[in-house]
Every structure is written in structure tokens, then in C-alpha cells.
Amino acid sequence: MEQSRIAQSIGIALDRFIKNNQDQFQYASGELSQLLRDIALASKVVHREVTKAGLVDLSGSLGSHNSAGDQQQKLDVLANIRFTRALAKGGEACAIISEETESYADLNNDGKYVIAIDPLDGSSNIDVNVSIGTIFSIYRRKSEPGNPITASDILQKGSEQVAAGYILYGSSTMLVYTTGHGVNGFTYEPTLGEYFLSHPDMKMPVEGKIYSINEGLANSFSGSVQAYLQYCKDRNYTARYIGSLVADFHRNLLKGGIYIYPATAKDPGGKLRLMYECNALAFVAEQAGGKATDGKNRILDIIPVDLHQRTPFLVGSTMMVEKAMSV
Ligand code: AHG
Ligand code: MN
Ligand code: MN
């Protein structure tokens, strides 16, 4: 987007921004716009639940486990319902891949889009009133609409995303997304019930001084990850780790930094999920001038073989990611 157009857009409501930029979509359809609006609407409902979680018995565990064996929190399940319902009602989605369900949800066969979603990211932070998020990826199906969906519709690599982004439920709630034409951030104004453009054409600083990693697991990091941590310490870099990927990523996007979740003894293939955590943030990072890798391969080039597959993840300022890969 050219500079003057962006400057004029500050403060514009999300709906209008989507409409004004609809011509950027590869398929110039109103359907992708509608999907983004559906996601925004569900996020407003989740925002409402998140802000009153302590008052209405929404904190805490549900006692069940999701497909990856993680304890499900009440808000995990609720957020999954909110997003699934909004996307199902809209009719544009033919399938939803979610962290919270073993298999994908088969929706409207006429729908042209497949959504991958982490409805509530950072759920261990719900009970302690710390920032949490939602992460989403949107793909266009490969098979002809009107037919049952196929594995090739579901297991697409990240480079095929047509839009992706996240919602951060932080000190304010923000929606940040890309359709492959840069990254824009919107801040939610709860009294008006609207998102407004607050962070146009976001760019990640190419170099940074913040590193985000769960250092408690350092004994089982590879030699190169340990060497990179030492490199950061030798230069008095700043360690910041919230434990909510969305929040850690967002801070590093604004300030310059690197987020690393490497292979560990507990999770030899990494902990984070390729399809509904890493791909979306990798797309946003690249669109903002940053970089995302599993240590060897570009995240967006990895061909998924499983809905819930995990990957080591290094994402952030380009020079930091390149350094981390070369030590
Ligand atoms: P989720 O709440 O969706 O399961 O994701 C948790 C993820 C991510 O948000 C965070 O960065 C990471 O797990 C934290 O893991 P550790 O507690 O192992 O550091
Ligand atoms: Mn997550
Ligand atoms: Mn989650």
C-alpha cells in the first residue's frame, strides 16, 4: 500500500478498511472480506469473555484434554466454539482445523476457504490475567467447491495462505493481519464495538535486542541454540518471555527481537504447531520484513503431513534469525 493512502487510513474502521482494500485480494471476492469480518466478530465476543473471566467462572481447567494432550481451559473451549460458530454461519469456510479438535470440522461443501486456528493461545496465562491471543490462517481450497473436501485442501503449506493474522487480548485488544500486501494492526474500541486502524503498514525492525525463549529448558537445547543464547548475553541483550506466543511475537514485531521455541528433550520436534501457530506468524513476519524458520527450512515451505504437526520455530527480526541460524 502506498504511503499517502496509509496515512489517510489511520483511524479508519476495520470494515471500511477491508472494503477499501478488497481489490488487493487475488480472487477479488467479497468472501475473503466476509471471513475476516467473521473472525473479527468472534474475537469481539472472546474479548468480552476474556475481560470478565475472573467474574463468571471462566478461569481454570475444564478437566479435559485436547488433541495434543494439553489440558483444556474453559476459555480454550469457549473460544473454539465462538470462532467455529462464526465461521460456520458465514458459509465461506468449507473446513476448520483447530488446536482444540482432533480432526478438522467439515463445514459447507460450497465454501471456498479452509481456516486453521488456535482459538486461545497462551492458555496457561488466562488465570493470572496475562495477555493471551488467537492465531488464524486462511487458505483457498484446491478442489472444486460443491464437492467433499480432500486432503490437498487441508494440508497446504504456509506459502499458500491467502490471509493470516492474530488477535492479542492485551492491555488493549488488537487484530493484526496480512493478505500478502503488508501488515496492518487494528485496536479494539470496546465502547464502540469496533476495531480501528492504529498500526498501518507494520514493519519489523531488521535488527533487535530482545530474545524470547523458555530458558528453563536450556539444558536440552542444541549446541547452536545454547551458543546463540550466549551470544545474546555477551551483548547484554534483553530477555523477555511471556509464554503467550502471540504476545511475545507482537512485542518483537514492534520493537525488534527474536522468538525461539527449539527442539527440547520433552518435545524433540519442537512444541509449537505448524498449521495453526507458526504458519500465520511466519506469514505476518515475512510481510513485515522479518523471517521465520525451523532452523533449516523456511517455515512457509514446510509441507504438512498432519494437522497437529509440531516444528521448532525461530521467528523475528531478519538479522537476529540469520545470526541464530549461523552460530
Ligand atoms: P496454547 O496455549 O495454544 O497451547 O499455546 C501455548 C504455547 C505458546 O503460546 C507459548 O509461547 C508456549 O506454548 C509456551 O510454552 P512453554 O510453557 O513450554 O514455554
Ligand atoms: Mn498456542
Ligand atoms: Mn491454544
PDB file of N, CA and C in Angstrom, residues 163-245:
ATOM      1  N   ALA A 163      -4.528 -15.234   3.602  1.00  0.00           N
ATOM      2  CA  ALA A 163      -4.582 -14.225   4.669  1.00  0.00           C
ATOM      3  C   ALA A 163      -4.239 -14.922   5.973  1.00  0.00           C
ATOM      4  N   ALA A 164      -3.724 -14.161   6.913  1.00  0.00           N
ATOM      5  CA  ALA A 164      -3.400 -14.732   8.231  1.00  0.00           C
ATOM      6  C   ALA A 164      -3.213 -13.595   9.215  1.00  0.00           C
ATOM      7  N   GLY A 165      -3.321 -13.933  10.471  1.00  0.00           N
ATOM      8  CA  GLY A 165      -3.099 -12.902  11.476  1.00  0.00           C
ATOM      9  C   GLY A 165      -3.353 -13.407  12.873  1.00  0.00           C
ATOM     10  N   TYR A 166      -3.493 -12.470  13.783  1.00  0.00           N
ATOM     11  CA  TYR A 166      -3.742 -12.845  15.174  1.00  0.00           C
ATOM     12  C   TYR A 166      -4.525 -11.745  15.872  1.00  0.00           C
ATOM     13  N   ILE A 167      -5.130 -12.140  16.977  1.00  0.00           N
ATOM     14  CA  ILE A 167      -5.754 -11.175  17.879  1.00  0.00           C
ATOM     15  C   ILE A 167      -5.002 -11.268  19.190  1.00  0.00           C
ATOM     16  N   LEU A 168      -4.641 -10.141  19.730  1.00  0.00           N
ATOM     17  CA  LEU A 168      -3.951 -10.096  21.017  1.00  0.00           C
ATOM     18  C   LEU A 168      -4.891  -9.470  22.029  1.00  0.00           C
ATOM     19  N   TYR A 169      -5.243 -10.259  23.059  1.00  0.00           N
ATOM     20  CA  TYR A 169      -6.082  -9.732  24.136  1.00  0.00           C
ATOM     21  C   TYR A 169      -5.113  -9.257  25.219  1.00  0.00           C
ATOM     22  N   GLY A 170      -4.663  -8.029  25.083  1.00  0.00           N
ATOM     23  CA  GLY A 170      -3.639  -7.495  25.977  1.00  0.00           C
ATOM     24  C   GLY A 170      -4.173  -6.308  26.737  1.00  0.00           C
ATOM     25  N   SER A 171      -3.296  -5.334  27.013  1.00  0.00           N
ATOM     26  CA  SER A 171      -3.759  -4.141  27.718  1.00  0.00           C
ATOM     27  C   SER A 171      -4.819  -3.444  26.861  1.00  0.00           C
ATOM     28  N   SER A 172      -4.737  -3.613  25.545  1.00  0.00           N
ATOM     29  CA  SER A 172      -5.914  -3.395  24.697  1.00  0.00           C
ATOM     30  C   SER A 172      -5.991  -4.611  23.773  1.00  0.00           C
ATOM     31  N   THR A 173      -7.128  -4.788  23.130  1.00  0.00           N
ATOM     32  CA  THR A 173      -7.248  -5.912  22.199  1.00  0.00           C
ATOM     33  C   THR A 173      -6.906  -5.414  20.800  1.00  0.00           C
ATOM     34  N   MET A 174      -6.055  -6.170  20.124  1.00  0.00           N
ATOM     35  CA  MET A 174      -5.636  -5.781  18.766  1.00  0.00           C
ATOM     36  C   MET A 174      -5.836  -6.922  17.786  1.00  0.00           C
ATOM     37  N   LEU A 175      -6.176  -6.554  16.562  1.00  0.00           N
ATOM     38  CA  LEU A 175      -6.231  -7.509  15.453  1.00  0.00           C
ATOM     39  C   LEU A 175      -5.154  -7.093  14.459  1.00  0.00           C
ATOM     40  N   VAL A 176      -4.250  -8.022  14.160  1.00  0.00           N
ATOM     41  CA  VAL A 176      -3.165  -7.750  13.209  1.00  0.00           C
ATOM     42  C   VAL A 176      -3.282  -8.781  12.095  1.00  0.00           C
ATOM     43  N   TYR A 177      -3.306  -8.344  10.843  1.00  0.00           N
ATOM     44  CA  TYR A 177      -3.436  -9.349   9.781  1.00  0.00           C
ATOM     45  C   TYR A 177      -2.751  -8.899   8.493  1.00  0.00           C
ATOM     46  N   THR A 178      -2.540  -9.889   7.634  1.00  0.00           N
ATOM     47  CA  THR A 178      -1.995  -9.626   6.304  1.00  0.00           C
ATOM     48  C   THR A 178      -2.779 -10.403   5.262  1.00  0.00           C
ATOM     49  N   THR A 179      -2.893  -9.825   4.080  1.00  0.00           N
ATOM     50  CA  THR A 179      -3.420 -10.599   2.944  1.00  0.00           C
ATOM     51  C   THR A 179      -2.312 -10.716   1.882  1.00  0.00           C
ATOM     52  N   GLY A 180      -1.076 -10.535   2.319  1.00  0.00           N
ATOM     53  CA  GLY A 180       0.043 -10.617   1.395  1.00  0.00           C
ATOM     54  C   GLY A 180       0.422  -9.275   0.796  1.00  0.00           C
ATOM     55  N   HIS A 181      -0.142  -8.213   1.350  1.00  0.00           N
ATOM     56  CA  HIS A 181       0.185  -6.858   0.907  1.00  0.00           C
ATOM     57  C   HIS A 181       0.549  -6.017   2.122  1.00  0.00           C
ATOM     58  N   GLY A 182       1.519  -6.481   2.894  1.00  0.00           N
ATOM     59  CA  GLY A 182       1.904  -5.782   4.111  1.00  0.00           C
ATOM     60  C   GLY A 182       1.030  -6.187   5.285  1.00  0.00           C
ATOM     61  N   VAL A 183       1.328  -5.596   6.435  1.00  0.00           N
ATOM     62  CA  VAL A 183       0.674  -5.978   7.684  1.00  0.00           C
ATOM     63  C   VAL A 183       0.031  -4.734   8.286  1.00  0.00           C
ATOM     64  N   ASN A 184      -1.211  -4.877   8.729  1.00  0.00           N
ATOM     65  CA  ASN A 184      -1.887  -3.751   9.368  1.00  0.00           C
ATOM     66  C   ASN A 184      -2.457  -4.170  10.715  1.00  0.00           C
ATOM     67  N   GLY A 185      -2.386  -3.265  11.685  1.00  0.00           N
ATOM     68  CA  GLY A 185      -2.854  -3.558  13.039  1.00  0.00           C
ATOM     69  C   GLY A 185      -4.009  -2.647  13.426  1.00  0.00           C
ATOM     70  N   PHE A 186      -5.011  -3.239  14.041  1.00  0.00           N
ATOM     71  CA  PHE A 186      -6.231  -2.525  14.438  1.00  0.00           C
ATOM     72  C   PHE A 186      -6.430  -2.662  15.943  1.00  0.00           C
ATOM     73  N   THR A 187      -6.819  -1.578  16.588  1.00  0.00           N
ATOM     74  CA  THR A 187      -7.071  -1.611  18.033  1.00  0.00           C
ATOM     75  C   THR A 187      -8.573  -1.569  18.279  1.00  0.00           C
ATOM     76  N   TYR A 188      -9.013  -2.407  19.209  1.00  0.00           N
ATOM     77  CA  TYR A 188     -10.443  -2.512  19.507  1.00  0.00           C
ATOM     78  C   TYR A 188     -10.869  -1.411  20.470  1.00  0.00           C
ATOM     79  N   GLU A 189     -11.964  -0.765  20.122  1.00  0.00           N
ATOM     80  CA  GLU A 189     -12.550   0.260  20.987  1.00  0.00           C
ATOM     81  C   GLU A 189     -13.828  -0.347  21.557  1.00  0.00           C
ATOM     82  N   PRO A 190     -13.760  -0.863  22.814  1.00  0.00           N
ATOM     83  CA  PRO A 190     -14.885  -1.663  23.311  1.00  0.00           C
ATOM     84  C   PRO A 190     -16.188  -0.879  23.449  1.00  0.00           C
ATOM     85  N   THR A 191     -16.114   0.411  23.746  1.00  0.00           N
ATOM     86  CA  THR A 191     -17.373   1.136  23.931  1.00  0.00           C
ATOM     87  C   THR A 191     -18.089   1.326  22.594  1.00  0.00           C
ATOM     88  N   LEU A 192     -17.337   1.316  21.498  1.00  0.00           N
ATOM     89  CA  LEU A 192     -17.955   1.439  20.169  1.00  0.00           C
ATOM     90  C   LEU A 192     -18.133   0.077  19.496  1.00  0.00           C
ATOM     91  N   GLY A 193     -17.468  -0.945  20.059  1.00  0.00           N
ATOM     92  CA  GLY A 193     -17.567  -2.286  19.474  1.00  0.00           C
ATOM     93  C   GLY A 193     -16.916  -2.384  18.108  1.00  0.00           C
ATOM     94  N   GLU A 194     -15.874  -1.605  17.883  1.00  0.00           N
ATOM     95  CA  GLU A 194     -15.232  -1.558  16.556  1.00  0.00           C
ATOM     96  C   GLU A 194     -13.709  -1.637  16.675  1.00  0.00           C
ATOM     97  N   TYR A 195     -13.099  -2.246  15.673  1.00  0.00           N
ATOM     98  CA  TYR A 195     -11.639  -2.158  15.517  1.00  0.00           C
ATOM     99  C   TYR A 195     -11.325  -0.952  14.636  1.00  0.00           C
ATOM    100  N   PHE A 196     -10.281  -0.201  15.008  1.00  0.00           N
ATOM    101  CA  PHE A 196      -9.839   0.934  14.192  1.00  0.00           C
ATOM    102  C   PHE A 196      -8.361   0.769  13.841  1.00  0.00           C
ATOM    103  N   LEU A 197      -8.007   1.161  12.628  1.00  0.00           N
ATOM    104  CA  LEU A 197      -6.608   1.064  12.193  1.00  0.00           C
ATOM    105  C   LEU A 197      -5.733   1.952  13.073  1.00  0.00           C
ATOM    106  N   SER A 198      -4.776   1.325  13.769  1.00  0.00           N
ATOM    107  CA  SER A 198      -3.882   2.077  14.664  1.00  0.00           C
ATOM    108  C   SER A 198      -2.423   1.887  14.271  1.00  0.00           C
ATOM    109  N   HIS A 199      -2.123   0.765  13.583  1.00  0.00           N
ATOM    110  CA  HIS A 199      -0.741   0.432  13.226  1.00  0.00           C
ATOM    111  C   HIS A 199      -0.683   0.095  11.736  1.00  0.00           C
ATOM    112  N   PRO A 200      -0.701   1.128  10.869  1.00  0.00           N
ATOM    113  CA  PRO A 200      -0.686   0.852   9.431  1.00  0.00           C
ATOM    114  C   PRO A 200       0.683   0.384   8.950  1.00  0.00           C
ATOM    115  N   ASP A 201       0.678  -0.504   7.992  1.00  0.00           N
ATOM    116  CA  ASP A 201       1.898  -0.958   7.318  1.00  0.00           C
ATOM    117  C   ASP A 201       3.033  -1.258   8.305  1.00  0.00           C
ATOM    118  N   MET A 202       2.782  -2.213   9.182  1.00  0.00           N
ATOM    119  CA  MET A 202       3.750  -2.541  10.243  1.00  0.00           C
ATOM    120  C   MET A 202       5.022  -3.151   9.650  1.00  0.00           C
ATOM    121  N   LYS A 203       6.150  -2.691  10.170  1.00  0.00           N
ATOM    122  CA  LYS A 203       7.447  -3.231   9.739  1.00  0.00           C
ATOM    123  C   LYS A 203       8.219  -3.699  10.958  1.00  0.00           C
ATOM    124  N   MET A 204       8.778  -4.875  10.866  1.00  0.00           N
ATOM    125  CA  MET A 204       9.583  -5.396  11.973  1.00  0.00           C
ATOM    126  C   MET A 204      11.001  -4.871  11.818  1.00  0.00           C
ATOM    127  N   PRO A 205      11.586  -4.265  12.863  1.00  0.00           N
ATOM    128  CA  PRO A 205      12.971  -3.792  12.717  1.00  0.00           C
ATOM    129  C   PRO A 205      13.877  -4.952  12.256  1.00  0.00           C
ATOM    130  N   VAL A 206      14.782  -4.682  11.332  1.00  0.00           N
ATOM    131  CA  VAL A 206      15.613  -5.780  10.801  1.00  0.00           C
ATOM    132  C   VAL A 206      16.589  -6.319  11.840  1.00  0.00           C
ATOM    133  N   GLU A 207      16.930  -5.475  12.805  1.00  0.00           N
ATOM    134  CA  GLU A 207      17.833  -5.901  13.887  1.00  0.00           C
ATOM    135  C   GLU A 207      17.134  -5.598  15.199  1.00  0.00           C
ATOM    136  N   GLY A 208      17.435  -6.347  16.244  1.00  0.00           N
ATOM    137  CA  GLY A 208      16.794  -6.107  17.529  1.00  0.00           C
ATOM    138  C   GLY A 208      17.672  -6.586  18.673  1.00  0.00           C
ATOM    139  N   LYS A 209      17.191  -6.366  19.888  1.00  0.00           N
ATOM    140  CA  LYS A 209      17.988  -6.755  21.062  1.00  0.00           C
ATOM    141  C   LYS A 209      17.167  -7.527  22.087  1.00  0.00           C
ATOM    142  N   ILE A 210      16.016  -8.010  21.673  1.00  0.00           N
ATOM    143  CA  ILE A 210      15.184  -8.775  22.609  1.00  0.00           C
ATOM    144  C   ILE A 210      15.182 -10.236  22.171  1.00  0.00           C
ATOM    145  N   TYR A 211      15.428 -11.140  23.124  1.00  0.00           N
ATOM    146  CA  TYR A 211      15.294 -12.562  22.796  1.00  0.00           C
ATOM    147  C   TYR A 211      14.288 -13.202  23.733  1.00  0.00           C
ATOM    148  N   SER A 212      13.428 -14.045  23.149  1.00  0.00           N
ATOM    149  CA  SER A 212      12.303 -14.640  23.867  1.00  0.00           C
ATOM    150  C   SER A 212      12.381 -16.152  23.727  1.00  0.00           C
ATOM    151  N   ILE A 213      12.638 -16.807  24.846  1.00  0.00           N
ATOM    152  CA  ILE A 213      12.787 -18.268  24.826  1.00  0.00           C
ATOM    153  C   ILE A 213      12.575 -18.770  26.246  1.00  0.00           C
ATOM    154  N   ASN A 214      12.035 -19.972  26.400  1.00  0.00           N
ATOM    155  CA  ASN A 214      11.883 -20.543  27.742  1.00  0.00           C
ATOM    156  C   ASN A 214      13.229 -21.131  28.171  1.00  0.00           C
ATOM    157  N   GLU A 215      14.003 -20.299  28.840  1.00  0.00           N
ATOM    158  CA  GLU A 215      15.385 -20.669  29.152  1.00  0.00           C
ATOM    159  C   GLU A 215      15.481 -21.744  30.226  1.00  0.00           C
ATOM    160  N   GLY A 216      14.363 -21.991  30.913  1.00  0.00           N
ATOM    161  CA  GLY A 216      14.359 -23.077  31.897  1.00  0.00           C
ATOM    162  C   GLY A 216      14.633 -24.432  31.263  1.00  0.00           C
ATOM    163  N   LEU A 217      14.452 -24.501  29.934  1.00  0.00           N
ATOM    164  CA  LEU A 217      14.648 -25.767  29.224  1.00  0.00           C
ATOM    165  C   LEU A 217      16.032 -25.843  28.570  1.00  0.00           C
ATOM    166  N   ALA A 218      16.900 -24.877  28.918  1.00  0.00           N
ATOM    167  CA  ALA A 218      18.166 -24.711  28.171  1.00  0.00           C
ATOM    168  C   ALA A 218      19.054 -25.945  28.178  1.00  0.00           C
ATOM    169  N   ASN A 219      18.978 -26.763  29.235  1.00  0.00           N
ATOM    170  CA  ASN A 219      19.861 -27.932  29.290  1.00  0.00           C
ATOM    171  C   ASN A 219      19.638 -28.879  28.122  1.00  0.00           C
ATOM    172  N   SER A 220      18.434 -28.860  27.561  1.00  0.00           N
ATOM    173  CA  SER A 220      18.210 -29.788  26.441  1.00  0.00           C
ATOM    174  C   SER A 220      18.193 -29.090  25.082  1.00  0.00           C
ATOM    175  N   PHE A 221      18.577 -27.799  25.034  1.00  0.00           N
ATOM    176  CA  PHE A 221      18.696 -27.135  23.728  1.00  0.00           C
ATOM    177  C   PHE A 221      19.918 -27.664  22.985  1.00  0.00           C
ATOM    178  N   SER A 222      19.896 -27.573  21.658  1.00  0.00           N
ATOM    179  CA  SER A 222      21.061 -27.974  20.866  1.00  0.00           C
ATOM    180  C   SER A 222      22.233 -27.031  21.159  1.00  0.00           C
ATOM    181  N   GLY A 223      23.415 -27.452  20.768  1.00  0.00           N
ATOM    182  CA  GLY A 223      24.607 -26.623  20.960  1.00  0.00           C
ATOM    183  C   GLY A 223      24.465 -25.268  20.297  1.00  0.00           C
ATOM    184  N   SER A 224      23.845 -25.230  19.114  1.00  0.00           N
ATOM    185  CA  SER A 224      23.774 -23.947  18.403  1.00  0.00           C
ATOM    186  C   SER A 224      22.790 -22.994  19.080  1.00  0.00           C
ATOM    187  N   VAL A 225      21.684 -23.514  19.629  1.00  0.00           N
ATOM    188  CA  VAL A 225      20.751 -22.622  20.353  1.00  0.00           C
ATOM    189  C   VAL A 225      21.444 -22.102  21.616  1.00  0.00           C
ATOM    190  N   GLN A 226      22.145 -22.978  22.304  1.00  0.00           N
ATOM    191  CA  GLN A 226      22.862 -22.532  23.507  1.00  0.00           C
ATOM    192  C   GLN A 226      23.921 -21.483  23.151  1.00  0.00           C
ATOM    193  N   ALA A 227      24.602 -21.691  22.020  1.00  0.00           N
ATOM    194  CA  ALA A 227      25.630 -20.730  21.597  1.00  0.00           C
ATOM    195  C   ALA A 227      24.982 -19.386  21.262  1.00  0.00           C
ATOM    196  N   TYR A 228      23.800 -19.412  20.643  1.00  0.00           N
ATOM    197  CA  TYR A 228      23.132 -18.148  20.312  1.00  0.00           C
ATOM    198  C   TYR A 228      22.694 -17.420  21.583  1.00  0.00           C
ATOM    199  N   LEU A 229      22.228 -18.171  22.585  1.00  0.00           N
ATOM    200  CA  LEU A 229      21.846 -17.528  23.853  1.00  0.00           C
ATOM    201  C   LEU A 229      23.058 -16.850  24.485  1.00  0.00           C
ATOM    202  N   GLN A 230      24.185 -17.537  24.415  1.00  0.00           N
ATOM    203  CA  GLN A 230      25.412 -16.944  24.959  1.00  0.00           C
ATOM    204  C   GLN A 230      25.781 -15.671  24.184  1.00  0.00           C
ATOM    205  N   TYR A 231      25.601 -15.715  22.876  1.00  0.00           N
ATOM    206  CA  TYR A 231      25.851 -14.544  22.015  1.00  0.00           C
ATOM    207  C   TYR A 231      24.998 -13.360  22.487  1.00  0.00           C
ATOM    208  N   CYS A 232      23.708 -13.638  22.780  1.00  0.00           N
ATOM    209  CA  CYS A 232      22.803 -12.566  23.242  1.00  0.00           C
ATOM    210  C   CYS A 232      23.272 -12.016  24.585  1.00  0.00           C
ATOM    211  N   LYS A 233      23.669 -12.914  25.467  1.00  0.00           N
ATOM    212  CA  LYS A 233      24.094 -12.475  26.811  1.00  0.00           C
ATOM    213  C   LYS A 233      25.395 -11.692  26.751  1.00  0.00           C
ATOM    214  N   ASP A 234      26.294 -12.115  25.887  1.00  0.00           N
ATOM    215  CA  ASP A 234      27.578 -11.410  25.749  1.00  0.00           C
ATOM    216  C   ASP A 234      27.363  -9.968  25.304  1.00  0.00           C
ATOM    217  N   ARG A 235      26.214  -9.732  24.656  1.00  0.00           N
ATOM    218  CA  ARG A 235      25.918  -8.369  24.167  1.00  0.00           C
ATOM    219  C   ARG A 235      24.878  -7.650  25.022  1.00  0.00           C
ATOM    220  N   ASN A 236      24.607  -8.223  26.216  1.00  0.00           N
ATOM    221  CA  ASN A 236      23.630  -7.628  27.140  1.00  0.00           C
ATOM    222  C   ASN A 236      22.265  -7.384  26.499  1.00  0.00           C
ATOM    223  N   TYR A 237      21.851  -8.316  25.654  1.00  0.00           N
ATOM    224  CA  TYR A 237      20.506  -8.225  25.096  1.00  0.00           C
ATOM    225  C   TYR A 237      19.480  -8.386  26.221  1.00  0.00           C
ATOM    226  N   THR A 238      18.229  -8.080  25.893  1.00  0.00           N
ATOM    227  CA  THR A 238      17.159  -8.150  26.895  1.00  0.00           C
ATOM    228  C   THR A 238      16.359  -9.438  26.726  1.00  0.00           C
ATOM    229  N   ALA A 239      16.180 -10.194  27.815  1.00  0.00           N
ATOM    230  CA  ALA A 239      15.350 -11.407  27.783  1.00  0.00           C
ATOM    231  C   ALA A 239      13.917 -11.042  28.151  1.00  0.00           C
ATOM    232  N   ARG A 240      12.977 -11.439  27.285  1.00  0.00           N
ATOM    233  CA  ARG A 240      11.544 -11.201  27.559  1.00  0.00           C
ATOM    234  C   ARG A 240      10.772 -12.425  27.101  1.00  0.00           C
ATOM    235  N   TYR A 241      10.057 -13.064  28.031  1.00  0.00           N
ATOM    236  CA  TYR A 241       9.291 -14.262  27.654  1.00  0.00           C
ATOM    237  C   TYR A 241       7.997 -14.298  28.450  1.00  0.00           C
ATOM    238  N   ILE A 242       6.889 -14.134  27.737  1.00  0.00           N
ATOM    239  CA  ILE A 242       5.586 -14.100  28.389  1.00  0.00           C
ATOM    240  C   ILE A 242       4.998 -15.503  28.505  1.00  0.00           C
ATOM    241  N   GLY A 243       5.268 -16.338  27.490  1.00  0.00           N
ATOM    242  CA  GLY A 243       4.668 -17.671  27.474  1.00  0.00           C
ATOM    243  C   GLY A 243       3.352 -17.687  26.721  1.00  0.00           C
ATOM    244  N   SER A 244       3.018 -16.555  26.100  1.00  0.00           N
ATOM    245  CA  SER A 244       1.922 -16.496  25.115  1.00  0.00           C
ATOM    246  C   SER A 244       2.596 -16.106  23.809  1.00  0.00           C
ATOM    247  N   LEU A 245       2.620 -17.038  22.868  1.00  0.00           N
ATOM    248  CA  LEU A 245       3.329 -16.797  21.618  1.00  0.00           C
ATOM    249  C   LEU A 245       2.889 -15.495  20.951  1.00  0.00           C
TER     250      LEU A 245
END
